[in-house]
Amino acid sequence: MYVTIVSLKEAFTERDDRHLIDFNAGLDSLPSYSSSSAFWTHIRGQLVFLPKSATGWWRRPITKVLLAGESVTNPHFQTALKDALTEIAKLSAPERSPYSKAAQPNVTIDVIADPLYAAARGAALYARWRQEVPWDCVEPERCEGERKHEQEQKFSKFELR
Amino acid sequence: MSIVYFIQPYGIRLTPTTYRTSAVHRYDGSTADLAKVTANTDYLELMQRLSKSKAPKKSTFKKYLRWINKQLGRPATSDVGILSNLIDELKKDTEAQLSTTINRVVVTTPIFGGLTTDDLNDALEYAGARSWLIYRIPYPTCLGEANAVFAANGNGLCQNYKNLYDCEDESEDMPLHLVYTVTY
């Protein structure tokens, strides 16, 4: 399990983050716990650890929750996550954080992209941007037309199997 | 030789979970999820170690040793070899699906102190690829997983991404989010 908290405006930028990683929290570790309940209690504890231990500027309300990975849609995990987010929301109450403006900040959970491939898709999008946009250069508009014409002719040779 | 419009914009995800994945983002805006490779024990142990360690101190001797290994056709370090094996497996699976070769990629990773851009770039080089993240100014030199997932869900993206300066202006007006990302 890998949990991060990072402050973001634009997506493709370098930012410091706070993170937690637990290699003993995967579903394959469940048999090593005394019970299923103990395992999911541990998971919930890890999910709230970063917001709970946040100080200063990091103690702001979370406004965006993103999910990634192959097991994030597991129903038991979803329950643990829901419980954790409820507990995290209480941490953002104005009396606990000077950065909060509302008792219940508007948190959105984004699952537009398939969680297993979401990060790879984001990386692929950035690869496309870098391909299309050379640095310190703005192409004449006619170049886009020429590129599209060439792509239509060339792509017919490469089809996904 | 890299011909831009033959190379599908291709992204790889390396994380400390079971699967490594790749995807392609086509010029028409559509995406395709491509390969999924199971991580082996060496890779998981490497991620576990890198997650706990800080960036290694650079020394002239280590730099020279890396260079010698590369000249001899070896991975720059043993860690680079492990990363490269997995990248190569993903690359081959993806190339088989796309029916084309790939030589420029973007790799998204967790931000671990022990996982350096030097190791990542050398691993890509050994696997026969290059990273789009090697140019420092004005672009980022690494792409964290949270950033990549943020983008994949349509957040923090410029409308006019083709003009770097317009994109910078747009980003000033974007909402600031505290993003909580869970990879499981």
Coordinates of C-alpha atoms in Angstrom, one line a residue:
Chain A
M1 CA 0.0 0.0 0.0
Y2 CA 1.3 3.4 -0.9
V3 CA -0.4 6.6 0.3
T4 CA 0.6 10.1 -0.6
I5 CA -0.5 13.6 0.2
V6 CA 0.6 16.3 -2.2
S7 CA -0.5 19.8 -3.0
L8 CA -1.2 20.2 -6.7
K9 CA -2.6 22.7 -9.2
E10 CA -1.2 21.7 -12.6
A11 CA -0.6 18.0 -13.0
F12 CA 2.9 17.9 -14.6
T13 CA 5.1 19.6 -12.1
E14 CA 7.5 18.5 -9.4
R15 CA 6.1 18.8 -5.9
D16 CA 7.2 17.6 -2.4
D17 CA 4.9 15.1 -1.0
R18 CA 4.4 13.2 2.2
H19 CA 4.0 9.5 1.8
L20 CA 3.6 6.2 3.6
I21 CA 4.4 2.8 2.2
D22 CA 3.5 -0.5 3.8
F23 CA 4.7 -3.7 2.1
N24 CA 2.8 -5.8 4.6
A25 CA -0.6 -4.4 3.9
G26 CA -1.3 -6.2 0.6
L27 CA -4.1 -8.7 0.3
D28 CA -1.6 -11.5 0.2
S29 CA -0.5 -10.5 3.8
L30 CA -4.0 -11.1 5.2
P31 CA -3.2 -14.7 6.3
S32 CA -0.4 -13.4 8.5
Y33 CA -2.8 -11.4 10.6
S34 CA -4.7 -12.9 13.6
S35 CA -8.0 -12.2 11.9
S36 CA -9.5 -10.5 8.9
S37 CA -10.8 -7.8 11.3
A38 CA -7.3 -7.2 12.6
F39 CA -6.0 -6.8 9.0
W40 CA -8.6 -4.3 7.9
T41 CA -8.2 -2.4 11.2
H42 CA -4.5 -2.1 10.3
I43 CA -5.4 -0.9 6.8
R44 CA -7.7 1.8 8.2
G45 CA -5.0 2.9 10.6
Q46 CA -2.5 3.3 7.7
L47 CA -5.0 5.2 5.6
V48 CA -5.5 7.8 8.3
F49 CA -1.9 8.0 9.4
L50 CA -0.7 10.7 7.1
P51 CA -3.6 13.2 7.6
K52 CA -3.6 12.4 11.4
S53 CA 0.1 13.1 11.7
A54 CA 0.1 16.2 9.5
T55 CA 1.3 19.4 11.0
G56 CA 1.3 23.1 9.9
W57 CA 0.5 23.7 6.2
W58 CA -0.2 20.0 5.6
R59 CA -3.1 20.1 8.0
R60 CA -5.5 21.4 5.4
P61 CA -8.6 19.7 4.2
I62 CA -8.1 17.1 1.6
T63 CA -10.1 18.1 -1.6
K64 CA -9.2 15.3 -4.0
V65 CA -9.0 11.6 -3.4
L66 CA -7.4 9.5 -6.2
L67 CA -7.3 5.7 -6.4
A68 CA -4.8 3.5 -8.2
G69 CA -3.7 -0.1 -8.2
E70 CA -5.2 -3.5 -8.8
S71 CA -6.8 -4.0 -5.4
V72 CA -8.2 -0.6 -4.7
T73 CA -11.7 -1.7 -5.9
N74 CA -11.8 -4.6 -3.4
P75 CA -15.1 -4.2 -1.5
H76 CA -13.5 -4.7 1.9
F77 CA -10.8 -2.1 1.0
Q78 CA -13.5 0.3 -0.2
T79 CA -15.2 0.0 3.2
A80 CA -12.0 0.6 5.1
L81 CA -11.3 3.6 2.8
K82 CA -14.8 5.0 3.4
D83 CA -14.3 4.7 7.2
A84 CA -10.9 6.3 6.9
L85 CA -12.2 9.2 4.9
T86 CA -14.9 9.8 7.4
E87 CA -12.3 10.0 10.1
I88 CA -10.1 12.2 8.0
A89 CA -13.0 14.6 7.4
K90 CA -13.4 15.1 11.1
L91 CA -9.7 16.1 11.3
S92 CA -10.4 19.0 9.0
A93 CA -12.9 20.6 11.3
P94 CA -12.1 24.4 11.8
E95 CA -11.4 24.0 15.5
R96 CA -8.6 21.5 14.6
S97 CA -7.1 23.2 11.6
P98 CA -6.6 26.9 11.1
Y99 CA -6.6 26.3 7.3
S100 CA -10.1 24.9 7.2
K101 CA -12.9 27.2 6.1
A102 CA -15.7 24.7 6.4
A103 CA -16.5 21.9 8.7
Q104 CA -17.1 19.5 5.8
P105 CA -14.8 20.3 2.8
N106 CA -16.0 19.2 -0.6
V107 CA -14.0 16.1 -1.3
T108 CA -14.2 14.4 -4.7
I109 CA -13.1 10.9 -5.3
D110 CA -11.9 10.6 -8.9
V111 CA -12.2 7.2 -10.5
I112 CA -12.6 8.2 -14.1
A113 CA -9.5 6.3 -15.2
D114 CA -9.2 2.5 -14.5
P115 CA -7.2 2.5 -11.3
L116 CA -4.9 -0.2 -12.5
Y117 CA -3.8 1.8 -15.5
A118 CA -4.5 5.4 -14.3
A119 CA -0.9 6.3 -13.6
A120 CA 0.3 4.8 -16.9
R121 CA -2.3 6.8 -18.7
G122 CA -1.2 10.0 -17.0
A123 CA 2.4 9.2 -18.0
A124 CA 1.3 8.5 -21.6
L125 CA -0.6 11.8 -21.7
Y126 CA 2.6 13.6 -20.6
A127 CA 4.6 11.7 -23.2
R128 CA 2.2 12.9 -25.9
W129 CA 2.4 16.5 -24.7
R130 CA 6.2 16.4 -24.8
Q131 CA 6.2 14.9 -28.3
E132 CA 3.8 17.6 -29.6
V133 CA 5.2 20.6 -27.9
P134 CA 8.9 21.4 -28.3
W135 CA 10.3 23.8 -25.7
D136 CA 10.6 27.5 -26.4
C137 CA 9.0 27.1 -29.8
V138 CA 5.5 27.8 -31.0
E139 CA 4.6 26.1 -34.3
P140 CA 2.9 27.8 -37.1
E141 CA -0.8 26.6 -37.3
R142 CA -0.2 24.9 -40.7
C143 CA 2.2 22.4 -38.9
E144 CA -0.7 20.8 -37.0
G145 CA -2.6 20.3 -40.3
E146 CA 0.4 18.7 -41.9
R147 CA 1.0 16.5 -38.8
K148 CA -2.6 15.3 -38.8
H149 CA -2.4 14.5 -42.6
E150 CA 0.8 12.5 -42.1
Q151 CA -0.6 10.7 -39.1
E152 CA -3.7 9.6 -41.0
Q153 CA -1.5 8.2 -43.7
K154 CA 1.0 6.5 -41.4
F155 CA -1.3 5.2 -38.6
S156 CA -3.1 2.9 -41.1
K157 CA 0.1 0.7 -41.0
F158 CA 0.0 0.2 -37.2
E159 CA -3.0 -1.3 -35.7
L160 CA -3.5 -2.5 -32.2
R161 CA -3.8 -6.3 -32.0
Chain B
M1 CA 16.1 7.1 -35.4
S2 CA 13.1 8.4 -33.6
I3 CA 10.4 9.8 -35.9
V4 CA 7.9 11.6 -33.7
Y5 CA 4.7 10.6 -35.4
F6 CA 5.6 6.9 -35.5
I7 CA 6.2 6.7 -31.8
Q8 CA 3.0 6.2 -29.8
P9 CA 3.1 8.4 -26.7
Y10 CA 3.6 5.7 -24.1
G11 CA 3.6 5.7 -20.4
I12 CA 4.8 3.2 -17.8
R13 CA 3.9 2.9 -14.2
L14 CA 6.4 1.4 -11.7
T15 CA 5.0 1.0 -8.2
P16 CA 5.5 -1.2 -5.2
T17 CA 2.4 -3.3 -5.9
T18 CA 2.0 -6.5 -7.8
Y19 CA 1.6 -5.1 -11.3
R20 CA 3.5 -2.8 -13.5
T21 CA 1.4 -1.4 -16.4
S22 CA 1.7 0.6 -19.6
A23 CA -0.7 2.7 -21.6
V24 CA -0.7 4.7 -24.8
H25 CA -2.2 8.1 -25.4
R26 CA -3.1 8.6 -29.1
Y27 CA -3.1 11.9 -31.0
D28 CA -6.8 11.7 -31.3
G29 CA -7.1 11.9 -27.5
S30 CA -8.1 8.3 -26.9
T31 CA -6.1 6.0 -24.6
A32 CA -5.4 2.3 -24.6
D33 CA -4.4 0.2 -21.7
L34 CA -1.8 -2.1 -22.9
A35 CA 0.6 -4.3 -20.9
K36 CA 0.4 -5.6 -17.3
V37 CA 3.5 -7.3 -15.9
T38 CA 3.7 -9.1 -12.6
A39 CA 6.5 -7.8 -10.4
N40 CA 9.1 -10.4 -9.4
T41 CA 10.7 -10.9 -6.0
D42 CA 13.8 -9.0 -6.9
Y43 CA 11.8 -6.0 -8.0
L44 CA 9.6 -6.0 -4.8
E45 CA 12.7 -6.3 -2.6
L46 CA 14.4 -3.5 -4.5
M47 CA 11.3 -1.2 -4.0
Q48 CA 11.2 -2.1 -0.3
R49 CA 14.9 -1.1 0.1
L50 CA 14.7 2.0 -2.0
S51 CA 11.6 3.2 -0.1
K52 CA 13.6 3.2 3.1
S53 CA 16.9 4.7 1.8
K54 CA 18.0 8.2 1.0
A55 CA 19.5 9.2 -2.3
P56 CA 23.1 7.8 -2.4
K57 CA 26.0 10.2 -2.1
K58 CA 27.5 10.8 -5.5
S59 CA 31.2 10.0 -5.8
T60 CA 33.6 10.2 -8.8
F61 CA 34.5 6.5 -8.2
K62 CA 30.8 5.4 -8.4
K63 CA 30.2 7.6 -11.5
Y64 CA 33.3 6.0 -13.1
L65 CA 32.1 2.5 -12.2
R66 CA 28.7 3.1 -13.7
W67 CA 30.4 4.4 -16.9
I68 CA 32.7 1.3 -17.1
N69 CA 29.7 -1.0 -16.6
K70 CA 27.8 0.7 -19.4
Q71 CA 30.8 0.6 -21.8
L72 CA 31.1 -3.2 -21.1
G73 CA 27.4 -3.5 -22.0
R74 CA 26.3 -4.2 -18.4
P75 CA 23.6 -2.4 -16.4
A76 CA 25.2 0.6 -14.6
T77 CA 24.4 -1.0 -11.3
S78 CA 22.7 -4.2 -10.0
D79 CA 19.6 -2.0 -9.1
V80 CA 19.6 -0.7 -12.6
G81 CA 19.6 -4.3 -13.9
I82 CA 16.5 -5.2 -11.9
L83 CA 14.6 -2.1 -13.0
S84 CA 15.7 -2.6 -16.6
N85 CA 14.5 -6.2 -16.7
L86 CA 11.0 -5.2 -15.7
I87 CA 11.0 -2.2 -18.1
D88 CA 12.2 -4.4 -20.9
E89 CA 9.4 -7.0 -20.3
L90 CA 6.8 -4.2 -20.3
K91 CA 8.3 -2.7 -23.4
K92 CA 8.3 -5.9 -25.3
D93 CA 4.7 -6.7 -24.3
T94 CA 3.6 -3.2 -25.4
E95 CA 5.5 -3.3 -28.7
A96 CA 3.9 -6.6 -29.5
Q97 CA 0.5 -5.1 -29.0
L98 CA 1.3 -1.9 -30.9
S99 CA 3.2 -3.6 -33.7
T100 CA 5.9 -1.0 -33.6
T101 CA 9.0 -0.2 -31.6
I102 CA 9.1 2.2 -28.8
N103 CA 12.1 4.3 -27.8
R104 CA 10.8 7.4 -26.0
V105 CA 8.7 6.9 -22.9
V106 CA 7.6 8.6 -19.7
V107 CA 7.9 6.5 -16.5
T108 CA 5.9 7.3 -13.4
T109 CA 7.2 6.1 -10.1
P110 CA 6.7 6.6 -6.4
I111 CA 8.9 9.4 -5.0
F112 CA 11.4 7.4 -3.1
G113 CA 14.7 9.0 -2.0
G114 CA 16.6 5.9 -3.0
L115 CA 15.1 5.7 -6.5
T116 CA 17.1 8.2 -8.4
T117 CA 16.5 9.7 -11.9
D118 CA 20.1 8.5 -12.8
D119 CA 19.1 4.8 -12.1
L120 CA 15.8 5.2 -13.9
N121 CA 17.3 6.8 -17.0
D122 CA 20.1 4.2 -17.0
A123 CA 17.5 1.4 -16.7
L124 CA 15.6 2.8 -19.6
E125 CA 18.8 3.1 -21.7
Y126 CA 19.7 -0.5 -21.0
A127 CA 16.2 -1.6 -22.0
G128 CA 16.7 0.3 -25.3
A129 CA 14.5 3.4 -24.5
R130 CA 14.9 7.0 -23.5
S131 CA 12.9 9.1 -21.2
W132 CA 11.0 12.3 -22.0
L133 CA 11.9 13.5 -18.5
I134 CA 15.6 14.1 -19.1
Y135 CA 15.4 17.8 -20.0
R136 CA 15.5 20.0 -17.0
I137 CA 14.2 23.4 -17.9
P138 CA 11.4 24.1 -17.9
Y139 CA 10.1 20.6 -17.5
P140 CA 9.9 18.3 -14.5
T141 CA 12.6 15.6 -14.3
C142 CA 10.4 13.1 -12.6
L143 CA 6.7 12.3 -12.7
G144 CA 5.3 11.1 -9.4
E145 CA 2.4 8.6 -9.4
A146 CA 0.1 11.0 -7.7
N147 CA 0.7 13.6 -10.5
A148 CA 0.1 10.9 -13.2
V149 CA -3.1 9.7 -11.6
F150 CA -4.2 13.4 -11.1
A151 CA -3.7 14.0 -14.8
A152 CA -5.4 10.7 -15.9
N153 CA -8.5 11.8 -14.1
G154 CA -8.6 15.1 -16.0
N155 CA -7.2 17.4 -13.3
G156 CA -4.6 20.1 -13.6
L157 CA -4.4 20.0 -17.4
C158 CA -4.0 23.1 -19.6
Q159 CA -6.5 23.6 -22.4
N160 CA -3.8 25.2 -24.5
Y161 CA -1.0 22.8 -23.7
K162 CA 0.7 23.5 -27.1
N163 CA 1.8 26.9 -25.9
L164 CA 4.0 26.7 -22.9
Y165 CA 3.5 30.3 -21.8
D166 CA -0.3 30.1 -22.2
C167 CA -0.2 26.9 -20.2
E168 CA 1.7 28.6 -17.4
D169 CA -0.9 31.4 -17.3
E170 CA -3.7 28.9 -17.2
S171 CA -2.1 27.0 -14.3
E172 CA -2.2 30.2 -12.2
D173 CA -6.0 30.1 -12.2
M174 CA -6.3 26.4 -11.5
P175 CA -7.7 25.4 -8.1
L176 CA -5.1 24.3 -5.6
H177 CA -6.0 20.8 -4.3
L178 CA -4.6 18.8 -1.4
V179 CA -4.5 15.4 -3.1
Y180 CA -4.7 12.2 -1.2
T181 CA -3.7 9.3 -3.4
V182 CA -4.0 5.6 -2.4
T183 CA -2.3 2.9 -4.4
Y184 CA -3.4 -0.5 -3.3

